[in-house]
PDB file of C-alpha atoms in Angstrom:
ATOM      1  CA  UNK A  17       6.041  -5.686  25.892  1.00 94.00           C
ATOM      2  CA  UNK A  18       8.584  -3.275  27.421  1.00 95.00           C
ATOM      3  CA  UNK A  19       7.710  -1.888  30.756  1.00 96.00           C
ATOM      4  CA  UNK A  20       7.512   1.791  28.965  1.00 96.00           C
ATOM      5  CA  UNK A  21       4.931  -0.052  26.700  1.00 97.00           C
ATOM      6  CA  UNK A  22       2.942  -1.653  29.861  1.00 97.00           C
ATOM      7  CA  UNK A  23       2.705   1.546  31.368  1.00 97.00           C
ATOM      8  CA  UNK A  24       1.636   3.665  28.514  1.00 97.00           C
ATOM      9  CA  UNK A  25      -1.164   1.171  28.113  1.00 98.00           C
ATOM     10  CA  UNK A  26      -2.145   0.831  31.384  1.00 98.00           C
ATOM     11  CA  UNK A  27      -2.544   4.743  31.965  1.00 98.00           C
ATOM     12  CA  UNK A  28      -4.344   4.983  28.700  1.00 98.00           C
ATOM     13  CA  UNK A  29      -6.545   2.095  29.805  1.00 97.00           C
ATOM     14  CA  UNK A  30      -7.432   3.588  32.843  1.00 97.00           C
ATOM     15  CA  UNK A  31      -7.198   7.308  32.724  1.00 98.00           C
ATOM     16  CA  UNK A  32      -8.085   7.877  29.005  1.00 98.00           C
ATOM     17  CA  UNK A  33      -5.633  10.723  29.211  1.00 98.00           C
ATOM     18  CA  UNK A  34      -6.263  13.641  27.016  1.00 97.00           C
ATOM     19  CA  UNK A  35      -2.497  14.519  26.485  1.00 97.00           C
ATOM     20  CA  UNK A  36       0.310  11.916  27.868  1.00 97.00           C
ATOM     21  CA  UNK A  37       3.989  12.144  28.136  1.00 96.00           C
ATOM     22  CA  UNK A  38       6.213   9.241  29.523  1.00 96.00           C
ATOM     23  CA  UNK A  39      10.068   9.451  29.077  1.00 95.00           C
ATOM     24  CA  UNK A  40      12.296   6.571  30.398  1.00 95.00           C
ATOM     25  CA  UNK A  41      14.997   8.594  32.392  1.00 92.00           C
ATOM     26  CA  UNK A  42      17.090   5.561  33.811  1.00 90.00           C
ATOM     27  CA  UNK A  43      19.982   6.734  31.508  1.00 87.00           C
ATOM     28  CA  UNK A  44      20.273   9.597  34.381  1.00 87.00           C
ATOM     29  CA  UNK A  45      20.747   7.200  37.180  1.00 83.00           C
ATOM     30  CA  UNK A  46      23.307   4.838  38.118  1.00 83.00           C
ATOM     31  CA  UNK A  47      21.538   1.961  36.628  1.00 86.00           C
ATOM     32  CA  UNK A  48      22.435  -0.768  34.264  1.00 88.00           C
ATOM     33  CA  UNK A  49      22.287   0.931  30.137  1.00 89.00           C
ATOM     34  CA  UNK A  50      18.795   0.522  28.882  1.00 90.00           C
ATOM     35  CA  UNK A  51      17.320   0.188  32.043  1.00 91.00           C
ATOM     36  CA  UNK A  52      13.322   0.931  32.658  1.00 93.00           C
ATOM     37  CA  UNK A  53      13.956   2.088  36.189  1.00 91.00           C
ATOM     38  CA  UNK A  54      12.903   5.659  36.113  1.00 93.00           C
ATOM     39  CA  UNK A  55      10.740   7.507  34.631  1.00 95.00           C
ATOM     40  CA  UNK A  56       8.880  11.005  34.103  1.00 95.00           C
ATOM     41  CA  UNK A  57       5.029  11.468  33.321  1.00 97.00           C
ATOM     42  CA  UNK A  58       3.155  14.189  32.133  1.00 97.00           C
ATOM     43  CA  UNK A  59      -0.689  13.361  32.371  1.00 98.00           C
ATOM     44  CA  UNK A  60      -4.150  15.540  32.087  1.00 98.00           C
ATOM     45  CA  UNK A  61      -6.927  13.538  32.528  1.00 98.00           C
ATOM     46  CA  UNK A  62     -10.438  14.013  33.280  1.00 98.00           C
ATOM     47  CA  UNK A  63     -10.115  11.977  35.854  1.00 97.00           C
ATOM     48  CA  UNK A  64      -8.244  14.118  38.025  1.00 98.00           C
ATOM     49  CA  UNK A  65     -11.310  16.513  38.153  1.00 97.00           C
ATOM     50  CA  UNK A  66     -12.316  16.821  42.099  1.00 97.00           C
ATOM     51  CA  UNK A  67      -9.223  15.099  43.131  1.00 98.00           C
ATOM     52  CA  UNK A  68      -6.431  16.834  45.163  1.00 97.00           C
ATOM     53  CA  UNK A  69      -2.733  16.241  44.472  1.00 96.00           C
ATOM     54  CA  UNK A  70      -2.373  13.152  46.619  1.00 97.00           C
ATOM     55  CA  UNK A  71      -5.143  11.381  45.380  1.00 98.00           C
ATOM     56  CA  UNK A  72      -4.208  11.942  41.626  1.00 98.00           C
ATOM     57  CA  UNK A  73      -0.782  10.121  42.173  1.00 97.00           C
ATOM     58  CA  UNK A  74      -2.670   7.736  44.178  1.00 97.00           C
ATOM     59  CA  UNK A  75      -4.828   7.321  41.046  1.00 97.00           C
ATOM     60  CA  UNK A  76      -2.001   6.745  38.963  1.00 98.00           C
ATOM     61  CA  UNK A  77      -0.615   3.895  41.137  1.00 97.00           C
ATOM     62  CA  UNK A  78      -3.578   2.069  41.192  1.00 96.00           C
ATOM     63  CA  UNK A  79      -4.063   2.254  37.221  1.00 97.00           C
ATOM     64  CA  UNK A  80      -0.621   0.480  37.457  1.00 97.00           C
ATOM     65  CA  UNK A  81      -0.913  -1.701  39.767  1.00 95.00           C
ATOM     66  CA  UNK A  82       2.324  -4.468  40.412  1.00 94.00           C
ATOM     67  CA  UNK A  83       4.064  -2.415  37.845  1.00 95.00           C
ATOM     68  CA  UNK A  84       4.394   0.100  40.208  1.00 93.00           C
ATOM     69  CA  UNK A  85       6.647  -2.650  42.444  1.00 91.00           C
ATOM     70  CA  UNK A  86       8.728  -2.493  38.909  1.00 92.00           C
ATOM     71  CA  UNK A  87       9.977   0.430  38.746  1.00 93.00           C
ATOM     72  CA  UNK A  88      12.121   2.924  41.037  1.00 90.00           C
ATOM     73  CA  UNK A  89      10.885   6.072  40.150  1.00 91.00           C
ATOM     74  CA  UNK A  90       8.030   7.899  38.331  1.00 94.00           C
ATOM     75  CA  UNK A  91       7.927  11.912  38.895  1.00 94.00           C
ATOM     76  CA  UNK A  92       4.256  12.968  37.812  1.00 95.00           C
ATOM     77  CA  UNK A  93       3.151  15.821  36.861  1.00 95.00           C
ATOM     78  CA  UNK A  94      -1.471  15.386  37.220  1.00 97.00           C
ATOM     79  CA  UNK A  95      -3.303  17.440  35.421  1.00 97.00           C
ATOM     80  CA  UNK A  96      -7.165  18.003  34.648  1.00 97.00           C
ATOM     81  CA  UNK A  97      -7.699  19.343  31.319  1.00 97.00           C
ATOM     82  CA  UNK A  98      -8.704  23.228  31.921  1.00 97.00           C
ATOM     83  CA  UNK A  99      -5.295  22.961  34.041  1.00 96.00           C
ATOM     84  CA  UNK A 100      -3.806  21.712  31.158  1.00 96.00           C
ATOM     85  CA  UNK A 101      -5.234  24.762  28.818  1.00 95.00           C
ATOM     86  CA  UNK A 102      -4.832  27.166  31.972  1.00 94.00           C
ATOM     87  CA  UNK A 103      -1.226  25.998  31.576  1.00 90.00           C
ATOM     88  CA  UNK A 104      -1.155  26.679  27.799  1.00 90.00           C
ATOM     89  CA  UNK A 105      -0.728  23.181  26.958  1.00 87.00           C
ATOM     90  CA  UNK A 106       2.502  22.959  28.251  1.00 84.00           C
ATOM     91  CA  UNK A 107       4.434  22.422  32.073  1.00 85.00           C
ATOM     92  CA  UNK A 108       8.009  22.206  33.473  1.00 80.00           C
ATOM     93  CA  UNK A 109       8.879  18.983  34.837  1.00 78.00           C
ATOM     94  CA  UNK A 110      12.809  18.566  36.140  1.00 80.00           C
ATOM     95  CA  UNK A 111      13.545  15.330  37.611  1.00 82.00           C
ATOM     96  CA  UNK A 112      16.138  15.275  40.403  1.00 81.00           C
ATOM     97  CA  UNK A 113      19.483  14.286  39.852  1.00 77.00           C
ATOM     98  CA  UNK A 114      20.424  10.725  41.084  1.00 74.00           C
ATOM     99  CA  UNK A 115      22.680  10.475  44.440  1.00 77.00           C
ATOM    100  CA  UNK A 116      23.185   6.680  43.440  1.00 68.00           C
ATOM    101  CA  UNK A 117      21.873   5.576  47.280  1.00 60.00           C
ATOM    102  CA  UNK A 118      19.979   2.803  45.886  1.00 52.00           C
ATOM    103  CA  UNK A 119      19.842   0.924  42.919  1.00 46.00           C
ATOM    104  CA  UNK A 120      16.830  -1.414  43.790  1.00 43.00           C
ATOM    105  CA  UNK A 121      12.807  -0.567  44.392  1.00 46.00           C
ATOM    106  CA  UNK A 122      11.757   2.688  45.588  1.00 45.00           C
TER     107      UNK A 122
ATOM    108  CA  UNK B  20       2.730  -3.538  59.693  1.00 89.00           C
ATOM    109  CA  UNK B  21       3.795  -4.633  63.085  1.00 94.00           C
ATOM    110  CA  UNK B  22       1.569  -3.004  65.828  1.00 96.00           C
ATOM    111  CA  UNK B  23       4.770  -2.039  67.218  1.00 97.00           C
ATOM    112  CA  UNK B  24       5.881   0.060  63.773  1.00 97.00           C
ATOM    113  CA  UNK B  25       2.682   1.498  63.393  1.00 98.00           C
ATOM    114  CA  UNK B  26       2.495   2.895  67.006  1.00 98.00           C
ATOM    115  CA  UNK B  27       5.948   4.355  66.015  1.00 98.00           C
ATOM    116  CA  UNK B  28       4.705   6.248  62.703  1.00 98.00           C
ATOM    117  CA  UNK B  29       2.053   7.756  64.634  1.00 98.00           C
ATOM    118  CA  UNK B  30       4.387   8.983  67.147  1.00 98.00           C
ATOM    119  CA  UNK B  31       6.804  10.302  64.837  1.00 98.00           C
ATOM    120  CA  UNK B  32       4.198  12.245  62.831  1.00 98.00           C
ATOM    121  CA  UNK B  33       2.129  13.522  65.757  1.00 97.00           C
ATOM    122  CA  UNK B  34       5.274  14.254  67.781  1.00 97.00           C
ATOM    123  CA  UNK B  35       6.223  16.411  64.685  1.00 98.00           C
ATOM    124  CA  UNK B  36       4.923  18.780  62.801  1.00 97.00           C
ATOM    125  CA  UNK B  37       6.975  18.319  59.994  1.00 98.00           C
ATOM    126  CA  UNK B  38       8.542  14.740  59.399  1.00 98.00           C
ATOM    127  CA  UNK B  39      10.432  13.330  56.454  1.00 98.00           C
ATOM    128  CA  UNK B  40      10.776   9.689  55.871  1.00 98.00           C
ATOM    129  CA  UNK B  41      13.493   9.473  53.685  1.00 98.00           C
ATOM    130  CA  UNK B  42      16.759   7.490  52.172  1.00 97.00           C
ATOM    131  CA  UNK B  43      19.641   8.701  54.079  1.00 97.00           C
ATOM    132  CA  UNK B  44      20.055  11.771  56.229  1.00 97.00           C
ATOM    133  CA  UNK B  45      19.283  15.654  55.878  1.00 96.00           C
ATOM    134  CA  UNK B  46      23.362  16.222  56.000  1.00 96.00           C
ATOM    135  CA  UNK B  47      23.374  13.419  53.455  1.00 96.00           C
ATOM    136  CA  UNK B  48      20.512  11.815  51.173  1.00 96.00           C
ATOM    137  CA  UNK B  49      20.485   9.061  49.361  1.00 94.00           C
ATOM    138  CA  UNK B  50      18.924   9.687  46.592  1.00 92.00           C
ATOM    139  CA  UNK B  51      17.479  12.572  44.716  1.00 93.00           C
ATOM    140  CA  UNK B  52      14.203  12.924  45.454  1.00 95.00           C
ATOM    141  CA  UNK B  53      14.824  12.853  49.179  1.00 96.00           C
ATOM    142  CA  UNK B  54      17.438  15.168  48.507  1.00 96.00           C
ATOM    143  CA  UNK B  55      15.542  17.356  46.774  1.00 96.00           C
ATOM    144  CA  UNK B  56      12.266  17.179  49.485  1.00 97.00           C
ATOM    145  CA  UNK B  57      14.961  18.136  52.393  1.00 97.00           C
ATOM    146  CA  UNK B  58      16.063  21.265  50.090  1.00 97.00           C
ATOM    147  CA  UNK B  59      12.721  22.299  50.058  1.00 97.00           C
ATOM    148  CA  UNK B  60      12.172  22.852  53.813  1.00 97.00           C
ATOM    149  CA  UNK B  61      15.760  23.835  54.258  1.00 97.00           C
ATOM    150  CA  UNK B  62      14.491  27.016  51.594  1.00 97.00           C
ATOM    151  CA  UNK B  63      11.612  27.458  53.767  1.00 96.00           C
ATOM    152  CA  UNK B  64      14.555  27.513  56.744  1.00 96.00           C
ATOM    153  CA  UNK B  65      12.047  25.462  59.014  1.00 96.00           C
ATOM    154  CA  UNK B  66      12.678  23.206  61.620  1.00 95.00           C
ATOM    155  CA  UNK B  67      11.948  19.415  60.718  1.00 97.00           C
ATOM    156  CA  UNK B  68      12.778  15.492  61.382  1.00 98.00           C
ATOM    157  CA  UNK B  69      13.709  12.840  59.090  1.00 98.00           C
ATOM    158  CA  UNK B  70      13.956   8.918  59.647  1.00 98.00           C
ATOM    159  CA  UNK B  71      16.308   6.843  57.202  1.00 98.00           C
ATOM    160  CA  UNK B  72      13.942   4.350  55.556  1.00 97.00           C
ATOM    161  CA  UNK B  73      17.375   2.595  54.199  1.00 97.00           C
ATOM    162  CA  UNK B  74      18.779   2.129  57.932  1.00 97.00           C
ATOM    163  CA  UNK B  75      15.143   0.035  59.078  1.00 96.00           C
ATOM    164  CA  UNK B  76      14.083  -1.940  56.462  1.00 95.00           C
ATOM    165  CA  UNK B  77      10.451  -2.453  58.216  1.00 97.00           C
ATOM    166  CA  UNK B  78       9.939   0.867  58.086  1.00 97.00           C
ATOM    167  CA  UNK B  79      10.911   1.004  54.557  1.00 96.00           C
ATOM    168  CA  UNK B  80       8.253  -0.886  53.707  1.00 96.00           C
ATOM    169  CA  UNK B  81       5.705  -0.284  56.482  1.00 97.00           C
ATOM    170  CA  UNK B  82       5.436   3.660  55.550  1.00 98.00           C
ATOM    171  CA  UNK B  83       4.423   2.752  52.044  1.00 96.00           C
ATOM    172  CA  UNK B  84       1.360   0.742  53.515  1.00 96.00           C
ATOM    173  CA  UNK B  85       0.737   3.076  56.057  1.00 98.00           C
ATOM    174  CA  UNK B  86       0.139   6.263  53.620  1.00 97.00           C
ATOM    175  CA  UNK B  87      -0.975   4.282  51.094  1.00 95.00           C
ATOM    176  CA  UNK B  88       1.962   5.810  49.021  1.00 96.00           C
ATOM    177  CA  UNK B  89       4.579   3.411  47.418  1.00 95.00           C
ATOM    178  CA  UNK B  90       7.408   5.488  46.866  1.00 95.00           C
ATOM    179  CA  UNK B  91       9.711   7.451  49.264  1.00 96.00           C
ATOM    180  CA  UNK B  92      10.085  10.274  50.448  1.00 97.00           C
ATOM    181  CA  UNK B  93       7.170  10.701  52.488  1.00 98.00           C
ATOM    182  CA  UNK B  94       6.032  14.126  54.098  1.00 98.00           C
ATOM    183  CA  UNK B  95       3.725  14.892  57.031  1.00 98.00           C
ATOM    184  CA  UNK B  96       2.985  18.179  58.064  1.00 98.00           C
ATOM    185  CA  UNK B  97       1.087  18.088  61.065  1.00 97.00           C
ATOM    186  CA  UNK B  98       0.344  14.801  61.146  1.00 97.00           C
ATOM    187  CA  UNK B  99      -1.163  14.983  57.599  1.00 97.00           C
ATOM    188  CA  UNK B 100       0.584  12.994  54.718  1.00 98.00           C
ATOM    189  CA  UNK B 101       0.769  16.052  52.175  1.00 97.00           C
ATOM    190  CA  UNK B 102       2.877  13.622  49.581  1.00 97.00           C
ATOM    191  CA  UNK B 103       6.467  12.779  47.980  1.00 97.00           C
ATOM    192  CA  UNK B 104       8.873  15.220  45.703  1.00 96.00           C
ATOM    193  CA  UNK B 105       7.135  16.337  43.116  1.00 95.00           C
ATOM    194  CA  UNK B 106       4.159  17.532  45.313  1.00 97.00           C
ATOM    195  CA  UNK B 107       6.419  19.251  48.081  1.00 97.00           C
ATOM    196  CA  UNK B 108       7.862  20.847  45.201  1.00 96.00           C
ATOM    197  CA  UNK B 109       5.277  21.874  43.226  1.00 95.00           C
ATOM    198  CA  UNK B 110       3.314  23.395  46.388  1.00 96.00           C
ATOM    199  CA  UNK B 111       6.976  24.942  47.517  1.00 97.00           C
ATOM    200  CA  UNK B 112       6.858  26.603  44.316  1.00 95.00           C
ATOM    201  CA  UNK B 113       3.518  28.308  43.743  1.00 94.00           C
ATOM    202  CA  UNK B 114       3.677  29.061  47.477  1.00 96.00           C
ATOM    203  CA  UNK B 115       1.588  26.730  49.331  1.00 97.00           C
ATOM    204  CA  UNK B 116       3.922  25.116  51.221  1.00 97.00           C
ATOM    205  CA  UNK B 117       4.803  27.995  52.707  1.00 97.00           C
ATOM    206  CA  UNK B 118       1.255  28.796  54.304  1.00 97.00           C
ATOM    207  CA  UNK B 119       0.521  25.038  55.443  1.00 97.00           C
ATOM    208  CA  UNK B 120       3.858  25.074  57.577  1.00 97.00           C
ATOM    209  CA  UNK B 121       3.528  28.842  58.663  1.00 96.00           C
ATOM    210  CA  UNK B 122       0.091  27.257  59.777  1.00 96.00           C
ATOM    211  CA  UNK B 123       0.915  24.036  61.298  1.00 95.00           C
ATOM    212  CA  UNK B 124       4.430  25.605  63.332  1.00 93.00           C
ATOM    213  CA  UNK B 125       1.525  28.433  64.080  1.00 90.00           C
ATOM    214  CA  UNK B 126       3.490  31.306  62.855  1.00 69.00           C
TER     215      UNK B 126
END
């Protein structure tokens, strides 16, 4: 299983998301080609209800676990599902650009 | 964590009020995400301090255990952990970072 496929699973396992988006965006950093280094998340969950912005990444780590330690990068974008509707189903996420400081862990 | 490092984090964020652990410098970062968490208070035109993660590779590591956060950057406002890019961002954004440092520099 690739580690875009481990994750997917993982955050479905654990966070039954109601709407989840994961794009691999190693391409955009100076990594080897078809690299699972970074990535971008968009995830409403019910989960998130009572939980403040820390504490949802937090959650998101933990639903990972050692992956986490496998990756570089994951921008997140938490959401609880009348968020996600408040939003109208739909939020801007732009990753940073790479400076190319580091090519291992995070 | 070292006693030693810990006693240093606590310094660092208590010592303060807003501190950036980071890859690389404010003049320059090391990556984008610490890049882009500098920009942020550098919008807000706010005095802050940053420690190179990449130049102390115990503190690298140690920071992640002591926030509980695995990833860098790292902010603290006022000795708080408020969290890494895409949270200094988002609250920068809708405005809320701009009212926790007014309140913690007491302006």
């Amino acid at each position: 299983m690739t580690i875009t496929e481990q994750i997917q699973q993982r955050v479905r396992e654990a966070l039954a998301p109601e709407h989840f988006e994961l794009v691999n965006e190693s391409y955009m950093h100076s990594v080897p080609a078809g690299s699972e280094s970074h990535f971008k998340a968009i995830i409403v969950s019910g989960r998130f209800e009572g939980q403040g912005r820390v504490q949802r990444q937090r959650t998101v780590f933990a639903a990972l676990g050692e992956l986490t330690g496998r990756i570089h990068a994951l921008t997140m974008k938490t959401l609880t599902p009348a968020e996600w509707r408040e939003a109208g189903g739909a939020v801007e996420s732009q990753s940073p650009p790479c400076l190319g400081g580091s090519k291992a862990d995070g | 964590m070292s006693p030693d490092l810990k006693a240093r984090i606590e310094n660092d964020i208590k010592s303060n009020k807003i501190m950036i652990f980071m890859k690389g410098s404010r003049d320059f970062p090391q990556c984008g995400f610490s890049a882009a968490a500098v920009d942020v208070f550098n919008r807000l035109g706010v005095d802050y301090e940053t420690r190179d993660v990449l130049a102390d590779m115990d503190l690298r590591q140690g920071i992640k255990e002591f926030s509980n956060w695995p990833t860098i950057p790292q902010v603290y406002v006022d000795g708080e952990f408020i969290g890494g890019c895409d949270i200094v961002r988002e609250m920068f954004a809708n405005g809320e970072l701009e009212q926790v440092v007014s309140k913690a520099l007491g302006k």
